PDB file of C-alpha atoms in Angstrom:
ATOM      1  CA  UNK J1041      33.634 -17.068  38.068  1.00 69.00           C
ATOM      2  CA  UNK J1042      35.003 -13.518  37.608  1.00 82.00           C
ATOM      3  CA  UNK J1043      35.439 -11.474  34.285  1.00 91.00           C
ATOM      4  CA  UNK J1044      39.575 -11.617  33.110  1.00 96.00           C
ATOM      5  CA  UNK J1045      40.963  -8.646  32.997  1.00 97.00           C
ATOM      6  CA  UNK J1046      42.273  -6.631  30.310  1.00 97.00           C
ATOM      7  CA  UNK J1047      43.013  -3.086  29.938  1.00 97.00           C
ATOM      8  CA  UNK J1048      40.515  -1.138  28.300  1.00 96.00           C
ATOM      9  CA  UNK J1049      42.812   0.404  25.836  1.00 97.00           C
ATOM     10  CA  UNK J1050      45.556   0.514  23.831  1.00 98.00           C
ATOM     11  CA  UNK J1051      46.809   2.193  20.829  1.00 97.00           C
ATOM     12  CA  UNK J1052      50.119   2.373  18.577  1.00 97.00           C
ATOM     13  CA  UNK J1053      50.912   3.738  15.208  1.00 97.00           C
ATOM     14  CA  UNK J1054      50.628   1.597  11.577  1.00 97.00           C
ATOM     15  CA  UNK J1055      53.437  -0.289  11.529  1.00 97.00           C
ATOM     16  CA  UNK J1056      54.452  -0.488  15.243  1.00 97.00           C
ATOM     17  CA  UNK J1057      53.917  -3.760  17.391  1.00 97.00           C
ATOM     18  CA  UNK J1058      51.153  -4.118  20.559  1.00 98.00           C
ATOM     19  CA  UNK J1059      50.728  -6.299  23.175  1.00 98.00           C
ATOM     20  CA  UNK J1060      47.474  -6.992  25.265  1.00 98.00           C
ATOM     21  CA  UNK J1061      47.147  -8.484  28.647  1.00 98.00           C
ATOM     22  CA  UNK J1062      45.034 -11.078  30.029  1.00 98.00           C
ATOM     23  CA  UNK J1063      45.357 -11.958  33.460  1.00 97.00           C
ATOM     24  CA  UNK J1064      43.018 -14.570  35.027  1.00 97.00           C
ATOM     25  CA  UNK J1065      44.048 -16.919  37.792  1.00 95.00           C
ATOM     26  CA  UNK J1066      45.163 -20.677  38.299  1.00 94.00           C
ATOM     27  CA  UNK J1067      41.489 -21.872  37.948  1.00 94.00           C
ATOM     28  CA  UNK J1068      41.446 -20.593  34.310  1.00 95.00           C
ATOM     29  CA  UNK J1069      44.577 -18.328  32.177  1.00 96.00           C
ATOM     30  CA  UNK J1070      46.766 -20.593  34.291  1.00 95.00           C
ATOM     31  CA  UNK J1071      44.861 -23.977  34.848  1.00 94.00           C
ATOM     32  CA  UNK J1072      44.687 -25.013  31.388  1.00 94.00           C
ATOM     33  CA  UNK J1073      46.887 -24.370  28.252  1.00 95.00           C
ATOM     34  CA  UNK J1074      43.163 -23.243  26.621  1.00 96.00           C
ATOM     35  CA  UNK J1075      42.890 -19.577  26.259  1.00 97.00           C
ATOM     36  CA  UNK J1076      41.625 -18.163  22.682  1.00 98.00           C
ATOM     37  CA  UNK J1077      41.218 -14.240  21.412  1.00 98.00           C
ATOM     38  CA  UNK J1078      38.583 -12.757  19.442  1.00 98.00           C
ATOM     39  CA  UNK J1079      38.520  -9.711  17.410  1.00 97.00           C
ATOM     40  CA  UNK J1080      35.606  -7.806  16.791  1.00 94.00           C
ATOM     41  CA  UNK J1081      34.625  -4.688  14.758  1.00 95.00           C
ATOM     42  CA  UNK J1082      31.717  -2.573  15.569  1.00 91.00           C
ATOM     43  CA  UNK J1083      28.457  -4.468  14.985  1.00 89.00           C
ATOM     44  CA  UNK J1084      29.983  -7.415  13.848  1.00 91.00           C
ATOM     45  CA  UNK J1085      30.648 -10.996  15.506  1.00 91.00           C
ATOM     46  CA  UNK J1086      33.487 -11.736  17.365  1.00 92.00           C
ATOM     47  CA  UNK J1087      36.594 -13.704  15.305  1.00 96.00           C
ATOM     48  CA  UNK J1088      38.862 -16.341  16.199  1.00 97.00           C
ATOM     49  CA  UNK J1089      42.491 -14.941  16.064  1.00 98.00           C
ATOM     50  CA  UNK J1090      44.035 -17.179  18.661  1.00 98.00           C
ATOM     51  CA  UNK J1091      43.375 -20.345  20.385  1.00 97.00           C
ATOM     52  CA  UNK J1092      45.431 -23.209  22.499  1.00 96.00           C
ATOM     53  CA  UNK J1093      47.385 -20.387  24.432  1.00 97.00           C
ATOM     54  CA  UNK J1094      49.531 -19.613  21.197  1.00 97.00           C
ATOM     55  CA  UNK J1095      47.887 -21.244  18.102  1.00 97.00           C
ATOM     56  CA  UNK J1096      46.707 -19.313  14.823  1.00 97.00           C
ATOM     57  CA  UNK J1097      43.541 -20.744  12.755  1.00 96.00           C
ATOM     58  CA  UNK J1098      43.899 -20.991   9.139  1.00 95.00           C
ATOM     59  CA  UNK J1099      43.961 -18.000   6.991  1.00 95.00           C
ATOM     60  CA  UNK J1100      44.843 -15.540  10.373  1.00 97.00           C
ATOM     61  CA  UNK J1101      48.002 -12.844   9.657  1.00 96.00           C
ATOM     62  CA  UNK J1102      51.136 -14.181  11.751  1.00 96.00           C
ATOM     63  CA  UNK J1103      51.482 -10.760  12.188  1.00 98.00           C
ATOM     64  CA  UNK J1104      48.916 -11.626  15.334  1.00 98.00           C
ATOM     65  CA  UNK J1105      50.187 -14.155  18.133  1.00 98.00           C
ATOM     66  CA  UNK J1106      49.589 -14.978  21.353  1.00 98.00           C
ATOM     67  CA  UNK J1107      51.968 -16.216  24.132  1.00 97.00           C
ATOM     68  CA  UNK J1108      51.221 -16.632  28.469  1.00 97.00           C
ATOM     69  CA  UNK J1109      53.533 -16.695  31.356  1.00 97.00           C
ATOM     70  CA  UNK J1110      51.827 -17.635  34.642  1.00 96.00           C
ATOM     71  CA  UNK J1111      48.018 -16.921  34.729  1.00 97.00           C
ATOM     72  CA  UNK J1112      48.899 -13.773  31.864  1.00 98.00           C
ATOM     73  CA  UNK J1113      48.279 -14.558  28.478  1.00 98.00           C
ATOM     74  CA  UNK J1114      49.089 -11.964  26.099  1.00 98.00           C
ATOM     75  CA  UNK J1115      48.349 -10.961  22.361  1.00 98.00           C
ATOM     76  CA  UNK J1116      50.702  -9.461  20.110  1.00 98.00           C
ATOM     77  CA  UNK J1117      49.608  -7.766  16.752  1.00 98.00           C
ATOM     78  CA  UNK J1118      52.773  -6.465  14.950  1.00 97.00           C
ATOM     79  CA  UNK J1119      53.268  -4.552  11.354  1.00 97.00           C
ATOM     80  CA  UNK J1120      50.274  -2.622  12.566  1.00 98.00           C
ATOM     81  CA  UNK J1121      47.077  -1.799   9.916  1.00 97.00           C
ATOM     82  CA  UNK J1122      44.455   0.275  10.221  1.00 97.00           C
ATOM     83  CA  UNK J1123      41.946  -2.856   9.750  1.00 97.00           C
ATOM     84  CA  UNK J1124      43.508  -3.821  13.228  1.00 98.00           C
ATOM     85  CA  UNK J1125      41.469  -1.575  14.988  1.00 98.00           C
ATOM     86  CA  UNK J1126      38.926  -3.388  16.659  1.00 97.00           C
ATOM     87  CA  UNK J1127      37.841  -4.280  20.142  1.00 96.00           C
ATOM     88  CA  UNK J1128      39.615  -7.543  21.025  1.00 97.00           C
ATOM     89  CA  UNK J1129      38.946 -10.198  23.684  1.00 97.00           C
ATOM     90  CA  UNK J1130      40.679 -13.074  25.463  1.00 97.00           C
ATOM     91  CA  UNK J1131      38.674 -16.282  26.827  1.00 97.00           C
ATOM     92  CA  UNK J1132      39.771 -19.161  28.739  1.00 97.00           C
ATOM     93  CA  UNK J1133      38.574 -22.323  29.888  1.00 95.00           C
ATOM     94  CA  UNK J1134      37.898 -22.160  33.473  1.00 93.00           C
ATOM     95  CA  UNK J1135      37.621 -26.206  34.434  1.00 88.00           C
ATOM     96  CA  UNK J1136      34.223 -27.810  35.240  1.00 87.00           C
ATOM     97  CA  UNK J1137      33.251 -27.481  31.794  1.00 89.00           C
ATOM     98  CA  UNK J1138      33.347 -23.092  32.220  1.00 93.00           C
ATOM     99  CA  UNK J1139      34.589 -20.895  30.121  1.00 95.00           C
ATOM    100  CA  UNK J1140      35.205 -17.194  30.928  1.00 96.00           C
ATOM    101  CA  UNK J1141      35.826 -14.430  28.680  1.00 97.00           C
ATOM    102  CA  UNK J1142      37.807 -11.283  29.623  1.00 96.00           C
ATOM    103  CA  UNK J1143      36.449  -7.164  29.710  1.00 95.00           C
ATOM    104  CA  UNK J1144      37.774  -6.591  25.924  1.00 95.00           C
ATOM    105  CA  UNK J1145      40.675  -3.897  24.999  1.00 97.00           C
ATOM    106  CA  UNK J1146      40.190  -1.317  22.839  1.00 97.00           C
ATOM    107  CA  UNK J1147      42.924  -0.673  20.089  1.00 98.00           C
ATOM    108  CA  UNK J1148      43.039   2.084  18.302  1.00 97.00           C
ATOM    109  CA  UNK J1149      45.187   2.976  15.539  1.00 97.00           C
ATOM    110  CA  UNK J1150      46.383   6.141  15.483  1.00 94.00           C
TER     111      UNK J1150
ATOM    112  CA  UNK C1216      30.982 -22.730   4.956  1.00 91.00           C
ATOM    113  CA  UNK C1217      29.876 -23.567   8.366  1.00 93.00           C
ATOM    114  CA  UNK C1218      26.506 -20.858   9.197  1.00 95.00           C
ATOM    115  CA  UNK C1219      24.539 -20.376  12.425  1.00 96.00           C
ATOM    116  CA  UNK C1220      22.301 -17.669  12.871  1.00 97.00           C
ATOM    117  CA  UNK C1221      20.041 -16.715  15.358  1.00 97.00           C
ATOM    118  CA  UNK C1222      16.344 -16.057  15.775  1.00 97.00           C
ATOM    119  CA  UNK C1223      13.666 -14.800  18.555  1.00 96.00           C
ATOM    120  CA  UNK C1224      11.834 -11.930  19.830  1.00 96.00           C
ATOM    121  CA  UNK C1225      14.020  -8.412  19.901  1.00 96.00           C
ATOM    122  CA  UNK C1226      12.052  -7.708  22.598  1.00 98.00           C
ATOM    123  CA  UNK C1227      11.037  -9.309  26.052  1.00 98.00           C
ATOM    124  CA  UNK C1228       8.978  -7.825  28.801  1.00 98.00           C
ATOM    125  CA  UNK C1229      10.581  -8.101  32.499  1.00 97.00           C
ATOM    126  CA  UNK C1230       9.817 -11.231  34.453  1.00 97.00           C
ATOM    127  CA  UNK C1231       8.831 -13.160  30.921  1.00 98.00           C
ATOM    128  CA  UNK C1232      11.014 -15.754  29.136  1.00 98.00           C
ATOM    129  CA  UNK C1233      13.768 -15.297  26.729  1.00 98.00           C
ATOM    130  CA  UNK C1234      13.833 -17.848  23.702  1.00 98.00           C
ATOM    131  CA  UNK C1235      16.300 -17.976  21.063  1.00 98.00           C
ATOM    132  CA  UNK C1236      17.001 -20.695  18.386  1.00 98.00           C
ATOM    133  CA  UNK C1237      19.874 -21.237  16.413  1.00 98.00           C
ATOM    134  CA  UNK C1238      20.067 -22.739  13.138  1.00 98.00           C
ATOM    135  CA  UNK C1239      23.041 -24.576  11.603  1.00 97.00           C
ATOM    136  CA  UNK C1240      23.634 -24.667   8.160  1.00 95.00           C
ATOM    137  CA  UNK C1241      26.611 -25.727   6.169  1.00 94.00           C
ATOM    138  CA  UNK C1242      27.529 -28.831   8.207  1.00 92.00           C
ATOM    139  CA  UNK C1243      25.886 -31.285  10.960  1.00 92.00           C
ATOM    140  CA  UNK C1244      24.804 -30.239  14.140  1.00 94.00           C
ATOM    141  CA  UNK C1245      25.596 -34.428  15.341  1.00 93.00           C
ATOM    142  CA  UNK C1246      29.570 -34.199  15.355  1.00 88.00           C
ATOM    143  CA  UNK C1247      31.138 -35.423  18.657  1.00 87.00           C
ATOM    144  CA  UNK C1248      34.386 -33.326  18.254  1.00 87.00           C
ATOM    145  CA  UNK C1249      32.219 -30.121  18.697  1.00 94.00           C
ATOM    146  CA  UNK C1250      29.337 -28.430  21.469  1.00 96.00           C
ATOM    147  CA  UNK C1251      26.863 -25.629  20.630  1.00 97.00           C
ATOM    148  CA  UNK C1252      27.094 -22.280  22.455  1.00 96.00           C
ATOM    149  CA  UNK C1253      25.152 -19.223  23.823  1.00 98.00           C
ATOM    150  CA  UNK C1254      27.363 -16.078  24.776  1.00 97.00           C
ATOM    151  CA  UNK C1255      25.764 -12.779  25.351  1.00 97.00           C
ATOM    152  CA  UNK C1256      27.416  -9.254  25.046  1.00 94.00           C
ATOM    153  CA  UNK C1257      25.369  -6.327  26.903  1.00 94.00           C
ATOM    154  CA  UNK C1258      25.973  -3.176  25.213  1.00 92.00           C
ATOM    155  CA  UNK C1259      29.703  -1.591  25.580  1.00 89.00           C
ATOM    156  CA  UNK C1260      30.774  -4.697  27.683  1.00 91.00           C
ATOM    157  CA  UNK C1261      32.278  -8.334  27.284  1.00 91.00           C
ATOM    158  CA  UNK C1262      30.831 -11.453  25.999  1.00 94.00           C
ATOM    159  CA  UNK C1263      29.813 -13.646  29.053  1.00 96.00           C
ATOM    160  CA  UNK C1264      29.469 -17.596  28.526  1.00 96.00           C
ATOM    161  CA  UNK C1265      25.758 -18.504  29.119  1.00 97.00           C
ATOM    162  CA  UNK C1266      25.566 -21.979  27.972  1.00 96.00           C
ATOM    163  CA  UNK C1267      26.664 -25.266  25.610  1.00 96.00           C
ATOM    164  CA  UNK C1268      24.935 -28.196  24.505  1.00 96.00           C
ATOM    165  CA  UNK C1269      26.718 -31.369  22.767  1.00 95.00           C
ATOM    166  CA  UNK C1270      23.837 -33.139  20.313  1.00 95.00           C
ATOM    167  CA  UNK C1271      23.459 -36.248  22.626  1.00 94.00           C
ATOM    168  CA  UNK C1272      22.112 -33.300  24.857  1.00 93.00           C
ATOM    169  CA  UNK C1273      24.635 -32.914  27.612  1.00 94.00           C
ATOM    170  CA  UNK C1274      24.230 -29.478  28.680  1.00 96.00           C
ATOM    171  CA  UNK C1275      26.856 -26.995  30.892  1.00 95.00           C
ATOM    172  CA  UNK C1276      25.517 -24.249  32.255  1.00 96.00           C
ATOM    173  CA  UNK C1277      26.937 -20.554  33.434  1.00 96.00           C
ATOM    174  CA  UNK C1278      26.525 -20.955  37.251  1.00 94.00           C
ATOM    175  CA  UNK C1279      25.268 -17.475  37.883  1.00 94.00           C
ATOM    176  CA  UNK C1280      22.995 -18.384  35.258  1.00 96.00           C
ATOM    177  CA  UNK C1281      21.615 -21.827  36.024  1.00 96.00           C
ATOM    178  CA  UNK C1282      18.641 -21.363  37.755  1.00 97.00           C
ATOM    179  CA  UNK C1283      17.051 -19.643  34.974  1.00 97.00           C
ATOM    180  CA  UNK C1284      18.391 -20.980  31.848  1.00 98.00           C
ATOM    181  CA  UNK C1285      17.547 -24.031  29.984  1.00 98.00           C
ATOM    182  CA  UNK C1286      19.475 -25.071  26.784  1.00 98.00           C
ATOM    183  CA  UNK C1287      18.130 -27.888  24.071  1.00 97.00           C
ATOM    184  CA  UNK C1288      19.023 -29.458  21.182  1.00 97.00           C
ATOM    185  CA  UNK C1289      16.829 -30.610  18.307  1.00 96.00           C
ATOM    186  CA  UNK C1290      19.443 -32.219  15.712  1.00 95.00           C
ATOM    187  CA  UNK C1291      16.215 -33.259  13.467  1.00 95.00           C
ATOM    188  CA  UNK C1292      15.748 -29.879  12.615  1.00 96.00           C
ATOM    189  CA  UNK C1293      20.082 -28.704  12.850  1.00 96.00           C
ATOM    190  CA  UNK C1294      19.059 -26.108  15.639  1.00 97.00           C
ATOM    191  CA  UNK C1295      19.770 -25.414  19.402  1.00 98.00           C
ATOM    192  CA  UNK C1296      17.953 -23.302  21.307  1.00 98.00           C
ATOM    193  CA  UNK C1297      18.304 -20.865  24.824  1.00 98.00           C
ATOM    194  CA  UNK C1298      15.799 -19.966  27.367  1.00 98.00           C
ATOM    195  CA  UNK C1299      16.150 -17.233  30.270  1.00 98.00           C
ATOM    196  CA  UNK C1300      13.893 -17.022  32.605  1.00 97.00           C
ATOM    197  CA  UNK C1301      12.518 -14.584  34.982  1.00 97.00           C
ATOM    198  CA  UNK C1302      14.112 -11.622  32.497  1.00 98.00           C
ATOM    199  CA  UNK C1303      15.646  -8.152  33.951  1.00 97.00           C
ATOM    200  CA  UNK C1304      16.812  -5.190  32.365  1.00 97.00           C
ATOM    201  CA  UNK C1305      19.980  -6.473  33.205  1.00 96.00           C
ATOM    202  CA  UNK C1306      19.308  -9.349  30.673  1.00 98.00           C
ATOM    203  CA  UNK C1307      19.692  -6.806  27.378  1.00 98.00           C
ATOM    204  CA  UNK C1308      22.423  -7.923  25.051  1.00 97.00           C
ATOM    205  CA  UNK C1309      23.378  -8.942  21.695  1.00 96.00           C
ATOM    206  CA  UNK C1310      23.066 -12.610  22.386  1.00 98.00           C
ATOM    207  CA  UNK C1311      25.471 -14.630  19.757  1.00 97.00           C
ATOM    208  CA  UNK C1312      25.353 -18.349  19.008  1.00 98.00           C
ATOM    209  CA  UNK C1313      28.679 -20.073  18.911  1.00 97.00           C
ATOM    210  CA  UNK C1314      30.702 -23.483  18.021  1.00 97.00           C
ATOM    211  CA  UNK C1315      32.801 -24.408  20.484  1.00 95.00           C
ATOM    212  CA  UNK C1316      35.655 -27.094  19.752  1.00 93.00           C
ATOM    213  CA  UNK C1317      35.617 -28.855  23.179  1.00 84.00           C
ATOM    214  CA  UNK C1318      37.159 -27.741  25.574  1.00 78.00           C
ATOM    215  CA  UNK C1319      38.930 -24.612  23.979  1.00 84.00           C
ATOM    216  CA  UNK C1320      37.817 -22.226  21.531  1.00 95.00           C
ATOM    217  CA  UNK C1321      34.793 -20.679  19.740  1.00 96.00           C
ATOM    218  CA  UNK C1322      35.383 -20.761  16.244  1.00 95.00           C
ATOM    219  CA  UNK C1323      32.222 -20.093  14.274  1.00 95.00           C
ATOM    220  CA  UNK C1324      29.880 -17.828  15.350  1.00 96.00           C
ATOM    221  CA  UNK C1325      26.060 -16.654  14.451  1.00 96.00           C
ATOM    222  CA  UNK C1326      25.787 -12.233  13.455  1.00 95.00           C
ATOM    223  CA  UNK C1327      23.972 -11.966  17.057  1.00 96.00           C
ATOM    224  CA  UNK C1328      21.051 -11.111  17.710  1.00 97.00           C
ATOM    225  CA  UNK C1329      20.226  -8.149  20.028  1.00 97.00           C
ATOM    226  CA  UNK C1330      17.279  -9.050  22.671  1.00 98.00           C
ATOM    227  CA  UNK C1331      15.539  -6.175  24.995  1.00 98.00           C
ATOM    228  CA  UNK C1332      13.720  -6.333  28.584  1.00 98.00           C
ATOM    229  CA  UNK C1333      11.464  -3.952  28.758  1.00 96.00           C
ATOM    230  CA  UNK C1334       8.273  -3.317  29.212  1.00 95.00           C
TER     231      UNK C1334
END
C-alpha cells in the first residue's frame, strides 16, 4: 500500500485558478470512484473539501472541485484567497476495506 | 455538532504501548451508515490510515500496521480507542481520530493529539 503522490507545491496569485494532482494506481485513484481531499492549516485538523471523486460537502466554496481521469484525480481551487493557503491532501479507498492518503501539496498564495 | 476528541499519554517510551481513546460527543457512536477512525500524521509528512472500527466491533486494520495495533470500541461509554505496540521513534505523530462514511470519506475529525517515543 504505497503513499499517492502529489507534488509538494504549488502556488498562484489571488484570484487565479490551481490544479493539484493525485496519481495512485488501479487498486485505489482508479479502482473505485472514492477519492476525497482535505485541507489543512498549520496546527489544525484536516477538512473535508471533496469526496466521491467530484462531490462538495455542504457549506464548501464551489470555487474548490475535484475531477479524475484514469488513476489521476485532481483538485481545482479557482477565484484564489489568501485563506486558501493551506497544505492540502487527497485520499482514496484502496479495496479490502484500505484507504490511502497521498504526500500533501503545499499551496501558497503569493 | 458532531465532536471527537482525543486523549492519552503525549509521551511513550520505545518498545512500550501506545493508547489513545476517543470520545464522541454530539451524536451516537451506534450508527451503521458510519466506522470510527485512527490516522496519524508524523511531523512535516502525510496522514497515514492506521485503523477503523464499526460499533458491532468489526475492525480493518493498516497492513503494515497489523501486527501491533489493536482497535476497540466501547459504545456504553461513546468512545473508541487505539493501541500500538512495540513503539519506535518512528511512531511520533499527531495521531487524529476520524469518522469515516463507509467506504469513502473522513468527514469529522478530532484536533489530534500529538504522541512521542522517547525515552
Amino acid at each position: 500500500q504505497s503513499a499517492l503522490t502529489q507534488p509538494a507545491s504549488v502556488s498562484g496569485s489571488p484570484g487565479q485558478s490551481i490544479t493539484i494532482s493525485c496519481t495512485g494506481s488501479s487498486s485505489d485513484v482508479g479502482g473505485h470512484n472514492l477519492v476525497s481531499w482535505y485541507q489543512q492549516h498549520p496546527g489544525k485538523a484536516p477538512k473535508l473539501m471533496i469526496f466521491e471523486d467530484t462531490k462538495r460537502p455542504s457549506g464548501i466554496s464551489n470555487r474548490f472541485s475535484g475531477s479524475k481521469s484514469g488513476n489521476t484525480a485532481s483538485l481545482t481551487i479557482s477565484g484564489l484567497q489568501a485563506e486558501d493557503e493551506a497544505d492540502y491532501y487527497c485520499c482514496s479507498y484502496a479495496g479490502s476495506t484500505t484507504w490511502v492518503f497521498g504526500g500533501g501539496t503545499k499551496l501558497t498564495v503569493l | 455538532q458532531l465532536q471527537l476528541q482525543e486523549s492519552g499519554p503525549g509521551l511513550v517510551k520505545p518498545s512500550e504501548t501506545l493508547s489513545l481513546t476517543c470520545t464522541v460527543s454530539g451524536g451516537s457512536i451506534s450508527s451503521s451508515s458510519y466506522y470510527w477512525g485512527w490516522i496519524r500524521q508524523p511531523p512535516g509528512k502525510g496522514p497515514e490510515w492506521i485503523g477503523t472500527v464499526h460499533y458491532s466491533g468489526t475492525t480493518y486494520y493498516n497492513p503494515s500496521l497489523k501486527s501491533r495495533l489493536t482497535i476497540s470500541v466501547d459504545t456504553s461509554k461513546g468512545q473508541f480507542s487505539v493501541k500500538l505496540s512495540s513503539v519506535t521513534a518512528a511512531d511520533t505523530a499527531v495521531f487524529y481520530c476520524a469518522r469515516l462514511y463507509v467506504p469513502g470519506y473522513f468527514d469529522y475529525w478530532g484536533q489530534g493529539t500529538l504522541v512521542t517515543v522517547s525515552s
